[in-house]
Coordinates of C-alpha atoms in Angstrom, one line a residue:
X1 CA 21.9 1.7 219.4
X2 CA 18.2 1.5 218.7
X3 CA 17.3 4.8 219.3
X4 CA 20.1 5.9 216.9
X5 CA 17.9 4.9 214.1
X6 CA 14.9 5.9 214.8
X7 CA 13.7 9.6 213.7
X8 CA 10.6 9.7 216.0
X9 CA 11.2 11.1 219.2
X10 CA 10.0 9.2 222.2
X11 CA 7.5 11.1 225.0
X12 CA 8.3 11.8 228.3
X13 CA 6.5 13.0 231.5
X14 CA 7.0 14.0 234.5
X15 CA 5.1 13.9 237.6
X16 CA 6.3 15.4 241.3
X17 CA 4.3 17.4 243.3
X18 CA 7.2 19.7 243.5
X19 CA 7.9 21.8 241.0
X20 CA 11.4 22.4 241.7
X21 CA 12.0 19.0 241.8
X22 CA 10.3 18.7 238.3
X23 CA 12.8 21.6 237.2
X24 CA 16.0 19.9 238.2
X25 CA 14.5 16.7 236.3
X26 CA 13.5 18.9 233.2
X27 CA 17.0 20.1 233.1
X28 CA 19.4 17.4 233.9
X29 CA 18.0 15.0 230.9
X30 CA 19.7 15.1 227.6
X31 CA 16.7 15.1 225.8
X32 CA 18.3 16.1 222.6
X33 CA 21.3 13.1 222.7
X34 CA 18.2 10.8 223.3
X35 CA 16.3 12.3 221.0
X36 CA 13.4 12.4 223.2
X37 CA 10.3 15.2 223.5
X38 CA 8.6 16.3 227.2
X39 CA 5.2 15.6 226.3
X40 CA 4.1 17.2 229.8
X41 CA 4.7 17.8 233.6
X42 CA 2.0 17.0 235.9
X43 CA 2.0 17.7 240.1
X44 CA 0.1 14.4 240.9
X45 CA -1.0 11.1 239.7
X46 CA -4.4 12.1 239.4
X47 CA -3.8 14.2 236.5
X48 CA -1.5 12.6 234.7
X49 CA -4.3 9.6 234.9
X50 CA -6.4 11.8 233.0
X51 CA -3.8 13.3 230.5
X52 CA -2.7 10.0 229.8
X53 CA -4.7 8.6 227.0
X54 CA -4.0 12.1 225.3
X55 CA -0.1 12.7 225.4
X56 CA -0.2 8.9 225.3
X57 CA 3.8 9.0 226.8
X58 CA 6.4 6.5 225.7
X59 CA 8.6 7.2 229.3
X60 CA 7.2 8.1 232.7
X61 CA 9.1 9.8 235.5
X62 CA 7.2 9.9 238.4
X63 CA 7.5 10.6 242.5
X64 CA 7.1 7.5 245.0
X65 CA 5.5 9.6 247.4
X66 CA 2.3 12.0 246.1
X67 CA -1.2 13.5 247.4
X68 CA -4.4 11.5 246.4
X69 CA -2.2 9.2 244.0
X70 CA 1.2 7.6 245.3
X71 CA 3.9 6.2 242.5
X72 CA 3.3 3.1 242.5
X73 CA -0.8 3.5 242.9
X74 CA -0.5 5.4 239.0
X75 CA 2.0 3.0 238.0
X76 CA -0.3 -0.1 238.2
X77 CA -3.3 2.0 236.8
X78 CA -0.9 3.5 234.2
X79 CA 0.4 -0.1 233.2
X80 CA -3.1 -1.8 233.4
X81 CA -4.2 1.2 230.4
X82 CA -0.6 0.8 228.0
X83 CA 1.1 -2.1 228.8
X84 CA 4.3 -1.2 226.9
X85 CA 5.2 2.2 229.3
X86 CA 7.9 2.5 231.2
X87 CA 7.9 4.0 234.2
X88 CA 10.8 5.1 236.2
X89 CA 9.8 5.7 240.4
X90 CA 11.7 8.9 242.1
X91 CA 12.1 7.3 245.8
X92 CA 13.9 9.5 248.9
X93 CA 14.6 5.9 250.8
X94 CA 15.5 3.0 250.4
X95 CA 12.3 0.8 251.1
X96 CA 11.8 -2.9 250.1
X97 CA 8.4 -3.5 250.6
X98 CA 7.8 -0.7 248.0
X99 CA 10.5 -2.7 245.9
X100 CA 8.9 -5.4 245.6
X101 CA 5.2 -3.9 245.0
X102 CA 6.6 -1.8 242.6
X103 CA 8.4 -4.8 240.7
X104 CA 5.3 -6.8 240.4
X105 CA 3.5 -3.3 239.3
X106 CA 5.9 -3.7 236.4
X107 CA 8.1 -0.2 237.1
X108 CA 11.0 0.6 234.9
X109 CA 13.6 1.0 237.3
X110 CA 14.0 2.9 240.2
X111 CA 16.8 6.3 240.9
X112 CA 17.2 7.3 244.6
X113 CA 16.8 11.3 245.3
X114 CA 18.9 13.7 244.6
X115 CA 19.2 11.7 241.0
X116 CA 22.2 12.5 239.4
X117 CA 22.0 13.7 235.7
X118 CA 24.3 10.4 234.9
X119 CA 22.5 7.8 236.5
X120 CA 19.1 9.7 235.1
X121 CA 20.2 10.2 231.4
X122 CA 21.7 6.1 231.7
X123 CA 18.3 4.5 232.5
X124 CA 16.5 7.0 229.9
X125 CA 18.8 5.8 227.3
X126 CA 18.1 2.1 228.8
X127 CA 14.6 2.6 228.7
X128 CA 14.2 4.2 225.1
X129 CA 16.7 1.3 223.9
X130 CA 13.8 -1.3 225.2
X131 CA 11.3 0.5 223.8
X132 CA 12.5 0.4 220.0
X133 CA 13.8 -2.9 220.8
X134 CA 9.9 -3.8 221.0
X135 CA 8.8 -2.0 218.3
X136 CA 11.3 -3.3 216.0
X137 CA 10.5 -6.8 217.0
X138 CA 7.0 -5.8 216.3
X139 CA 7.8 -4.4 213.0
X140 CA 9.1 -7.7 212.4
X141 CA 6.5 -9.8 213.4
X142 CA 4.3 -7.8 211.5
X143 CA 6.0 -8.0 208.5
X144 CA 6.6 -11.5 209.0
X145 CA 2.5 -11.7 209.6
X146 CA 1.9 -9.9 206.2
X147 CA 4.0 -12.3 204.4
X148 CA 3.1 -15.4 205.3
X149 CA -0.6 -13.9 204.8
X150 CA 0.9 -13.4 200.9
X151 CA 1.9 -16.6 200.7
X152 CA -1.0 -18.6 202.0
X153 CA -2.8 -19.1 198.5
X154 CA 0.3 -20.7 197.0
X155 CA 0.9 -22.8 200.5
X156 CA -2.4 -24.1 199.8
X157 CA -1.9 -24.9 196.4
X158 CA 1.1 -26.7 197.7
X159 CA -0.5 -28.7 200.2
X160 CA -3.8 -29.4 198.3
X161 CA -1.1 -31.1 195.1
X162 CA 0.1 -33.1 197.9
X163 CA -3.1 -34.7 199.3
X164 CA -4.2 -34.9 195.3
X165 CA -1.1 -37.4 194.7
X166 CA -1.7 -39.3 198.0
X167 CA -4.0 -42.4 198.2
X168 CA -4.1 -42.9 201.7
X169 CA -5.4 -39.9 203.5
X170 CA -4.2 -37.7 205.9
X171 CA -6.3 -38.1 209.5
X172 CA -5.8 -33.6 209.9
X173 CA -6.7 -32.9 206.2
X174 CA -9.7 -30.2 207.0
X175 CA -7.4 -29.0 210.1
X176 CA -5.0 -28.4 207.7
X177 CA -7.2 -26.5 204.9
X178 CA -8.3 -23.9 207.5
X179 CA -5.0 -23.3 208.2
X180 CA -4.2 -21.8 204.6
X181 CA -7.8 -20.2 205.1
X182 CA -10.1 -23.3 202.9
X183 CA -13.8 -22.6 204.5
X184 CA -14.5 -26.4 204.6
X185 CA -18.2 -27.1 204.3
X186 CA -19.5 -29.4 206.8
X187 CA -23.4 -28.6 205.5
X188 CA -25.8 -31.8 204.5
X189 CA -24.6 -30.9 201.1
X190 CA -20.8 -31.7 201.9
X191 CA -19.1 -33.8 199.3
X192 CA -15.6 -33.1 196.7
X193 CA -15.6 -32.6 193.5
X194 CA -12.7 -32.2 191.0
X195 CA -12.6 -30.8 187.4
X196 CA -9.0 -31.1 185.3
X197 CA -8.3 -29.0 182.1
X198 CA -5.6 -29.6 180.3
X199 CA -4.0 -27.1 177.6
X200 CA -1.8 -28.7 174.9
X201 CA -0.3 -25.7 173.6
X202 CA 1.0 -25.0 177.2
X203 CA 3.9 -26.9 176.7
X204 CA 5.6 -25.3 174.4
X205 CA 3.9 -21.5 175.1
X206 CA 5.4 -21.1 178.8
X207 CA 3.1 -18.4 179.3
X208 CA -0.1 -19.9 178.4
X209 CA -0.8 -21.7 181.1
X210 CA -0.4 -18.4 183.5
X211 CA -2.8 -16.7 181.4
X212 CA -5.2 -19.2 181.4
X213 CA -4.7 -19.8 185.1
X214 CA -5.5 -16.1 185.6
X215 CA -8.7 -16.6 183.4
X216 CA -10.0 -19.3 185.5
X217 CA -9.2 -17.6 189.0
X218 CA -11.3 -14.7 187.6
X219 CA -13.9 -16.6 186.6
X220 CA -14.6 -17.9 189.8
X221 CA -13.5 -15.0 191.7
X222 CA -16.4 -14.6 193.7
X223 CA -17.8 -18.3 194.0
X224 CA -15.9 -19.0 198.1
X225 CA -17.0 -23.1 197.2
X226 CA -14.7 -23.7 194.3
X227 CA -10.7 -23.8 194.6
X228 CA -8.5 -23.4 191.6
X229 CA -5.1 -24.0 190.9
X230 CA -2.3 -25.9 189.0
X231 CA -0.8 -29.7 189.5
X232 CA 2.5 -30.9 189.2
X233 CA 1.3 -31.5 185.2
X234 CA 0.9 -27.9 184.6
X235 CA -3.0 -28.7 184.0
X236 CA -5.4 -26.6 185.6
X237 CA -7.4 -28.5 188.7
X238 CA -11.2 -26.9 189.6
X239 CA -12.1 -28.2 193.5
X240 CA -15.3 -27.9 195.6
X241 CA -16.7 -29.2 198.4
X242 CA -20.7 -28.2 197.6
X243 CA -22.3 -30.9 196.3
X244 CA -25.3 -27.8 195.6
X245 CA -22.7 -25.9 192.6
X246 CA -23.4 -26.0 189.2
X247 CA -19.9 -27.4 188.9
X248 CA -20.4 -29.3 185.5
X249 CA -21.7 -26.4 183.8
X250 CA -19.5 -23.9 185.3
X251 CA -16.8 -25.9 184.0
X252 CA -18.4 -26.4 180.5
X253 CA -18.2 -22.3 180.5
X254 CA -15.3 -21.9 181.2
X255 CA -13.6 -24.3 178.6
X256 CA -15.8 -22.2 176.2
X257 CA -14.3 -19.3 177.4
X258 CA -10.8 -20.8 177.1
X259 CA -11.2 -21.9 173.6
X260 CA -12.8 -18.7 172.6
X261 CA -10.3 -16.3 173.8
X262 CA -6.7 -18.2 173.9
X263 CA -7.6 -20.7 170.4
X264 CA -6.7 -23.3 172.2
X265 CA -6.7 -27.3 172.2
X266 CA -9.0 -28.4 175.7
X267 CA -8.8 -31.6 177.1
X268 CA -11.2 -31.4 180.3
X269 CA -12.6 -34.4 182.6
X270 CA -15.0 -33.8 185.4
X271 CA -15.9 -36.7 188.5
X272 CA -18.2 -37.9 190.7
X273 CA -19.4 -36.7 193.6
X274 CA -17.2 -38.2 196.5
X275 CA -17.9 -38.0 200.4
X276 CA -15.1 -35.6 201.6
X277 CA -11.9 -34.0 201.5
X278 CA -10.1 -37.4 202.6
X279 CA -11.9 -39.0 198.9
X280 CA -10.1 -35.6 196.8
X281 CA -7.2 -38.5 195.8
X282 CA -9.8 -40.8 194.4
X283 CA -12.1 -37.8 192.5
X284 CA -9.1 -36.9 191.0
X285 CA -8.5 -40.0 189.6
X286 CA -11.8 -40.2 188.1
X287 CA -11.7 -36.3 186.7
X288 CA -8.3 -37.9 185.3
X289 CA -10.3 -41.7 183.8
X290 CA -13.2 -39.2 182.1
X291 CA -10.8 -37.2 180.6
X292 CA -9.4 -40.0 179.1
X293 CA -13.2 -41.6 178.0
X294 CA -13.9 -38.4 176.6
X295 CA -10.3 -37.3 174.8
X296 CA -8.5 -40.6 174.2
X297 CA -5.8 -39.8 176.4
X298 CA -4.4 -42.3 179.3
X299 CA -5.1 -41.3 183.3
X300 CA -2.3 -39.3 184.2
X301 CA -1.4 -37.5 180.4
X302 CA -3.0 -34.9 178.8
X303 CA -4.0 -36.0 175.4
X304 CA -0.4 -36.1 174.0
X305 CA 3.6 -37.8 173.8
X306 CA 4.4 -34.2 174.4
X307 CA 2.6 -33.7 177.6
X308 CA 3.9 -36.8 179.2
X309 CA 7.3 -35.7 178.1
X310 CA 6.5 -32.4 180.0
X311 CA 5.4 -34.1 182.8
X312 CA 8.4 -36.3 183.5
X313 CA 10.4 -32.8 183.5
X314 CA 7.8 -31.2 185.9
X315 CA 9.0 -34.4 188.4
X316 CA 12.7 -34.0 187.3
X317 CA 12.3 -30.5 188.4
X318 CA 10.5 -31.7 191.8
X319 CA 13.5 -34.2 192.7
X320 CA 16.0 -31.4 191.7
X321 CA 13.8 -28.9 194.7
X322 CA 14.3 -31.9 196.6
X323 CA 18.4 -32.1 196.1
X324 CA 17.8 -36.1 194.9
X325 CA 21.1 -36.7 193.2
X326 CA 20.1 -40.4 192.4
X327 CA 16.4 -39.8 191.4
X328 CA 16.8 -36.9 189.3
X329 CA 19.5 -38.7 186.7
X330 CA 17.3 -41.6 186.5
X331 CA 14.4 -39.0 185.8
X332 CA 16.8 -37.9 183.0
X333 CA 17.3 -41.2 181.7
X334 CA 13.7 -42.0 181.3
X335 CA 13.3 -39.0 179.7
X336 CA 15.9 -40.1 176.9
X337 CA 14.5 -43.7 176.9
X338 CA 11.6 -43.5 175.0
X339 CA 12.4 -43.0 171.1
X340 CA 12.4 -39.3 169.2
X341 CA 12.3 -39.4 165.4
X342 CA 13.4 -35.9 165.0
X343 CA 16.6 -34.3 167.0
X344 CA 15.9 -30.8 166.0
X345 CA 12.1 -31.2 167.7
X346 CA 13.8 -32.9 170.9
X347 CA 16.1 -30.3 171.3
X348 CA 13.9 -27.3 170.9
X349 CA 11.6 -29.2 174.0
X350 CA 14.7 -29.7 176.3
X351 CA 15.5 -26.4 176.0
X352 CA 11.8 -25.2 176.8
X353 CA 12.1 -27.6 179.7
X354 CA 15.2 -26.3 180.6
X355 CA 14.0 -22.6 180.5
X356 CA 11.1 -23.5 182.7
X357 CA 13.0 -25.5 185.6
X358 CA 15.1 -22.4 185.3
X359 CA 12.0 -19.9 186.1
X360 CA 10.8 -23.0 188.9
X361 CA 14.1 -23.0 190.8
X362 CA 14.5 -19.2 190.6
X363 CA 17.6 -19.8 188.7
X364 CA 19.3 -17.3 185.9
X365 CA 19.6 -19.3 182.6
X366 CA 22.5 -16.8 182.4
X367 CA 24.7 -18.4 185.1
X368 CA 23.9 -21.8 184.2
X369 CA 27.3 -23.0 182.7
X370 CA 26.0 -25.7 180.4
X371 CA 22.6 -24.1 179.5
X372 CA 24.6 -22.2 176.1
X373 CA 25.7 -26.1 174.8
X374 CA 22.2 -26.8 174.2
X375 CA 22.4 -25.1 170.8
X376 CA 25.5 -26.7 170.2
X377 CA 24.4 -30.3 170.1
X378 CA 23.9 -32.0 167.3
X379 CA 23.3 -35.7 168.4
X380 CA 20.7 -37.2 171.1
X381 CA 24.0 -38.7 173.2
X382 CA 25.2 -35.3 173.1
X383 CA 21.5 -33.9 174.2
X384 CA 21.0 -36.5 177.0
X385 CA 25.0 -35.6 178.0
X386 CA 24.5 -31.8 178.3
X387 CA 21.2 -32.4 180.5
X388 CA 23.1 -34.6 182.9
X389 CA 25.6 -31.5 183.5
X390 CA 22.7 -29.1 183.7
X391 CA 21.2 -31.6 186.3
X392 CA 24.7 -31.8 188.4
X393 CA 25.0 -28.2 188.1
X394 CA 21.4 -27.4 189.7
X395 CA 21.5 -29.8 192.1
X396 CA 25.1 -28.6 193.4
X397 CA 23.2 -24.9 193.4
X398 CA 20.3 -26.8 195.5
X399 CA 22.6 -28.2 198.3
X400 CA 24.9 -24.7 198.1
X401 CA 21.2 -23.0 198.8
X402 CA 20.3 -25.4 201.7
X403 CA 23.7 -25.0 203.8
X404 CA 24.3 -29.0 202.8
X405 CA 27.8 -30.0 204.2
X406 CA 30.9 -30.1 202.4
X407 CA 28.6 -28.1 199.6
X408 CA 30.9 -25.4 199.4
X409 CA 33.8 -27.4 199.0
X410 CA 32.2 -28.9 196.0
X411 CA 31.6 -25.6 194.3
X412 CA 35.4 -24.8 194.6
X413 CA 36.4 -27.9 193.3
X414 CA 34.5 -27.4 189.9
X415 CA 35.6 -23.9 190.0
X416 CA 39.2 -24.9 190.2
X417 CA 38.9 -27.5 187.5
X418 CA 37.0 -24.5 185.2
X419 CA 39.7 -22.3 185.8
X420 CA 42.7 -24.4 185.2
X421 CA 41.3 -26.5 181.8
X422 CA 44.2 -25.7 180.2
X423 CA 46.4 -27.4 182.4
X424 CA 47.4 -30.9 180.7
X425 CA 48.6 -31.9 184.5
X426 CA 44.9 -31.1 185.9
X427 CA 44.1 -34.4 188.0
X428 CA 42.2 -36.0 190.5
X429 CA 45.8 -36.1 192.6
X430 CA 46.6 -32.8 191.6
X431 CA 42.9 -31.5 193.0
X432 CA 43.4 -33.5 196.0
X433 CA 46.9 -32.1 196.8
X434 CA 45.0 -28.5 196.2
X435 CA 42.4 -28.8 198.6
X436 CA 44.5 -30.8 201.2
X437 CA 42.1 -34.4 201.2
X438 CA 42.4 -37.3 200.3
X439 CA 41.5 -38.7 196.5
X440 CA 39.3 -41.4 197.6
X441 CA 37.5 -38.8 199.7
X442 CA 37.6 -36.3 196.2
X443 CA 35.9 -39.1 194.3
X444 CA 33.2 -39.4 197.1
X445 CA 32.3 -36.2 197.1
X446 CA 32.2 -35.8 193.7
X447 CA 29.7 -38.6 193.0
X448 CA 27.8 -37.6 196.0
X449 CA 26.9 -34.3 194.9
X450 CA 26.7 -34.8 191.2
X451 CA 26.2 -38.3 190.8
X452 CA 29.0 -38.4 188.4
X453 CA 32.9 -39.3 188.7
X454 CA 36.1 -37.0 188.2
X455 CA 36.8 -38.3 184.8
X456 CA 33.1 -37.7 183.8
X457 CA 33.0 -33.9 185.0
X458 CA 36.5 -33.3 183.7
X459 CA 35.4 -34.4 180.3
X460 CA 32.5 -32.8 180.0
X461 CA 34.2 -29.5 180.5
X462 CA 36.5 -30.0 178.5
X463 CA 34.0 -30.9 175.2
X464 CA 31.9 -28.0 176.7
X465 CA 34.6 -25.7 176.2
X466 CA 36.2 -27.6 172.9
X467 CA 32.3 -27.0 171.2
X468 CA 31.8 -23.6 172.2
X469 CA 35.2 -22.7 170.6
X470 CA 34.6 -24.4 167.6
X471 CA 31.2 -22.2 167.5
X472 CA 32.6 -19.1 168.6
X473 CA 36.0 -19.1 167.0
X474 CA 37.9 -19.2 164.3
X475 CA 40.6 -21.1 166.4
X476 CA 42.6 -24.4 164.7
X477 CA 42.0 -27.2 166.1
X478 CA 45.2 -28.0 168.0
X479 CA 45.0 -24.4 169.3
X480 CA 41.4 -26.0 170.9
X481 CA 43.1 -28.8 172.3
X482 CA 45.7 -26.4 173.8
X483 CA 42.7 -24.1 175.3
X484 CA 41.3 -27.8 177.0
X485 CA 44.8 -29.4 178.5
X486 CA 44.6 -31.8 175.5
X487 CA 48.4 -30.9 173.2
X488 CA 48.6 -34.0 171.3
X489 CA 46.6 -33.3 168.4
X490 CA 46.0 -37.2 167.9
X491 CA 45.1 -38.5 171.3
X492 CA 42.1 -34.9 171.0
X493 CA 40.9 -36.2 167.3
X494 CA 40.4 -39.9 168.9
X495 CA 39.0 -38.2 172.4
X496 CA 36.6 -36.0 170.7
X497 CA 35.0 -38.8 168.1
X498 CA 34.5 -40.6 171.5
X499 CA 32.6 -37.9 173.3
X500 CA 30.5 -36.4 171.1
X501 CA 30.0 -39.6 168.3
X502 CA 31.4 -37.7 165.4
X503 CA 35.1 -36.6 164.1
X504 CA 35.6 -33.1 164.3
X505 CA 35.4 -32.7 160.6
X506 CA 31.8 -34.1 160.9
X507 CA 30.8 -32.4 163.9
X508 CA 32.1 -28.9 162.0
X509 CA 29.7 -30.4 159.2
X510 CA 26.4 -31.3 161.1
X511 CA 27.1 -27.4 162.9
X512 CA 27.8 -26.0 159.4
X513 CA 30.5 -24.4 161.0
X514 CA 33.2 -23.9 157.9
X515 CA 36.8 -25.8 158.1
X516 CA 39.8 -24.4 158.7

């Protein structure tokens, strides 16, 4: 019960102009089992009135029938001054007109004289229960109150990146800023403004960008017309609403400041004054056009290849949030399209990329099964390959996290297959058999949630366990094939060259991983 857990003891009164009959009320309740405390015994309602804002009770016992102040006279002023009382009425008959004054009085309950200790110590424990109830619900909403209060600046942030991307306007846009707290001016002087800054050692420092992010917040800590915070490009976006702010100059200080104390690379843009909130799309497509005047760099990218490489992971991230099994492969494929020169500086960004998705999504790189064969590529197939399972495998995590049907299933499936690798025999009928459906309906599932068929998972883990054997092992080859349901020592040779591009003798090579 409620009152089990709680350590503070409720108060109690107790108000009869008889003190006998206050006695044999004192004594019959189990204040102890109820853990409750007499705060005080009073002979009329006129001095408990008085007393009241003092022992401030939790529980009131009190006589129908008293001198100068009945029971239910008190029990409206009582409940008009705390609300949250309750009050229990002492009547000697049975009377419905005093029923029914002291229900919409908002009494407790009633107990007929004599009250027996039973019936007394059951609608004590009834009313304490009700009381904690509501306090704990309180607790809750309070809580509840407090959090979403510590979450507002990054709701904001949310919403403001959204109305930044949209070219049509929103009709609520201001209704919606003073909901995550945004003072919106509505002076003569009203108008929007946007300043972008753009780090290029951000994308391969993970933590730059947070310190910088922290510089800028402090630097306009106490100026209530300028909003800061981050795009979906990692780039650092100034807003304001005054039309009267230095905003050019302030922003010229602050890139000063950047440069000076992080050595950084600044690309920076600043626009024109636009009309309102519902023009924040177009000023900050001009912040992103004069960045591009002043830097070189195209609207949209940050001065570099490598930032619009970033950026095309920060939306492959966004459509992995958004459990898109379709958009977020083709993300990965345009991310492979365009042409790298060097492996070794491709791989070292996917796996950048990779670590900061990881932080995005609240995932540990730890648990991410195909995460360790990052290291272990050695070819851009092999690359592109590996980030389509670490795709799958978030994604399955995304729709396991959001209660998606059939998600569960899914996550035994591909524990099943992990667990039984070495089985030669492993199938798409024997998996069916296992988890009583039908194959067709397997295959369905399968592409639905990973975007990818059974023979495609299957070999995947299979080369992700061959490679990481052949890295961590000193294991033959045909003992590999053995550890991966593939025996014939042939049919793996020709398999492998397929997979991963190279004969195992070359792959052992390119890994510098001595033969055997």
């Amino acid at each position: 019960m409620f009152w089990e857990n709680s350590m503070e003891k409720l108060r109690v009164i107790i108000i009869d102009d008889e003190m006998l009959i206050r006695k044999l009320i004192r004594m019959k309740m189990d204040l102890e089992g109820l853990n409750l405390e007499l705060a005080g015994e009073y002979q009329d309602g006129a001095d408990a009135v008085e007393a009241l804002d003092l022992v401030r009770p939790d529980i009131i016992i009190s006589d129908i029938c008293m001198p100068e102040v009945d029971g239910l006279s008190f029990s409206e002023k009582c409940i008009e001054l705390f609300p949250d009382i309750k009050i229990i009425i002492l009547t000697g008959y049975d009377d419905f007109d005093y029923a029914r004054r002291g229900i919409k009085a908002g009494i407790f309950d009633y107990l007929m004289k004599p009250v027996r200790a039973d019936e007394l110590n059951a609608t004590l424990k009834k009313a304490a229960d009700e009381i904690l109830k509501l306090r704990l619900q309180k607790a809750k909403q309070k809580k509840l109150l407090e959090e979403m209060e510590r979450n507002i600046p990054a709701l904001r942030d949310i919403y403001i990146n959204r109305i930044l991307l949209q070219e049509r306007a929103e009709d609520d846009i201001e209704k919606e800023l003073d909901k995550y707290g945004v003072k919106v001016n509505t002076g003569k002087d009203r108008g929007i403004k946007v300043g972008i800054i753009a780090i290029k050692e951000s994308v391969s420092q993970l933590g730059l960008t947070e310190q910088i992010m922290e510089e800028a917040k402090s630097f306009y800590q106490s100026d209530d017309d300028i909003i800061v915070l981050r795009d979906h490009w990692n780039r650092i976006v100034a807003v304001t609403d005054s039309m009267d702010v230095p905003f050019e100059e302030c922003m010229d200080i602050l890139i000063s400041i950047i440069q000076k104390k992080f050595h950084c690379h600044v690309s920076a843009g600043i626009s024109e004054g636009y009309p309102g909130w519902n023009s924040i799309h177009s000023a900050y497509a001009d912040a992103l056009d004069d960045m591009k005047k002043k830097h070189g760099t195209r609207a949209g990218d940050a001065g570099t290849k490598e930032t619009e490489f970033y950026g095309l992971w920060g939306e492959l991230a966004e459509s992995v949030k958004n459990g898109s099994v379709e958009e977020s492969l083709e993300m990965v494929e345009r991310i492979f399209s365009a042409p790298e020169p060097s492996f070794p500086e491709q791989q070292k960004k996917v796996m950048i990329c990779c670590q900061k998705m990881y932080a995005d999504l609240e995932v540990n790189q730890q648990k991410v099964l195909f995460d360790k064969m990052l290291k272990w590529c050695c070819t851009m197939d092999q690359l592109k390959r590996c980030a389509d399972n670490i795709i799958s495998e978030l994604l399955i995590r995304k729709k396991l996290e959001c209660s998606c049907r059939n998600s569960d299933l899914v996550v035994r499936i591909i524990k099943y297959m992990l667990e039984n690798i070495r089985n030669e025999k492993l199938s798409l009928n024997l998996l069916a058999r296992e988890f009583s459906i039908s194959t067709s309906y397997l295959s369905r599932l399968l592409k639905q949630f990973t975007g990818r068929s059974y023979g495609e998972i299957l070999s995947d883990i299979r080369f992700m366990r061959m490679i990481e054997l052949m890295n961590t092992t000193r294991m033959k080859d045909c003992d590999i094939g053995g550890q991966i349901g593939i025996n014939d020592a042939h049919y793996l040779s020709i398999w492998f060259k397929k997979i991963s591009g190279y004969s195992v003798t070359e792959y052992r090579k390119n890994m510098n991983i001595s033969p055997l």
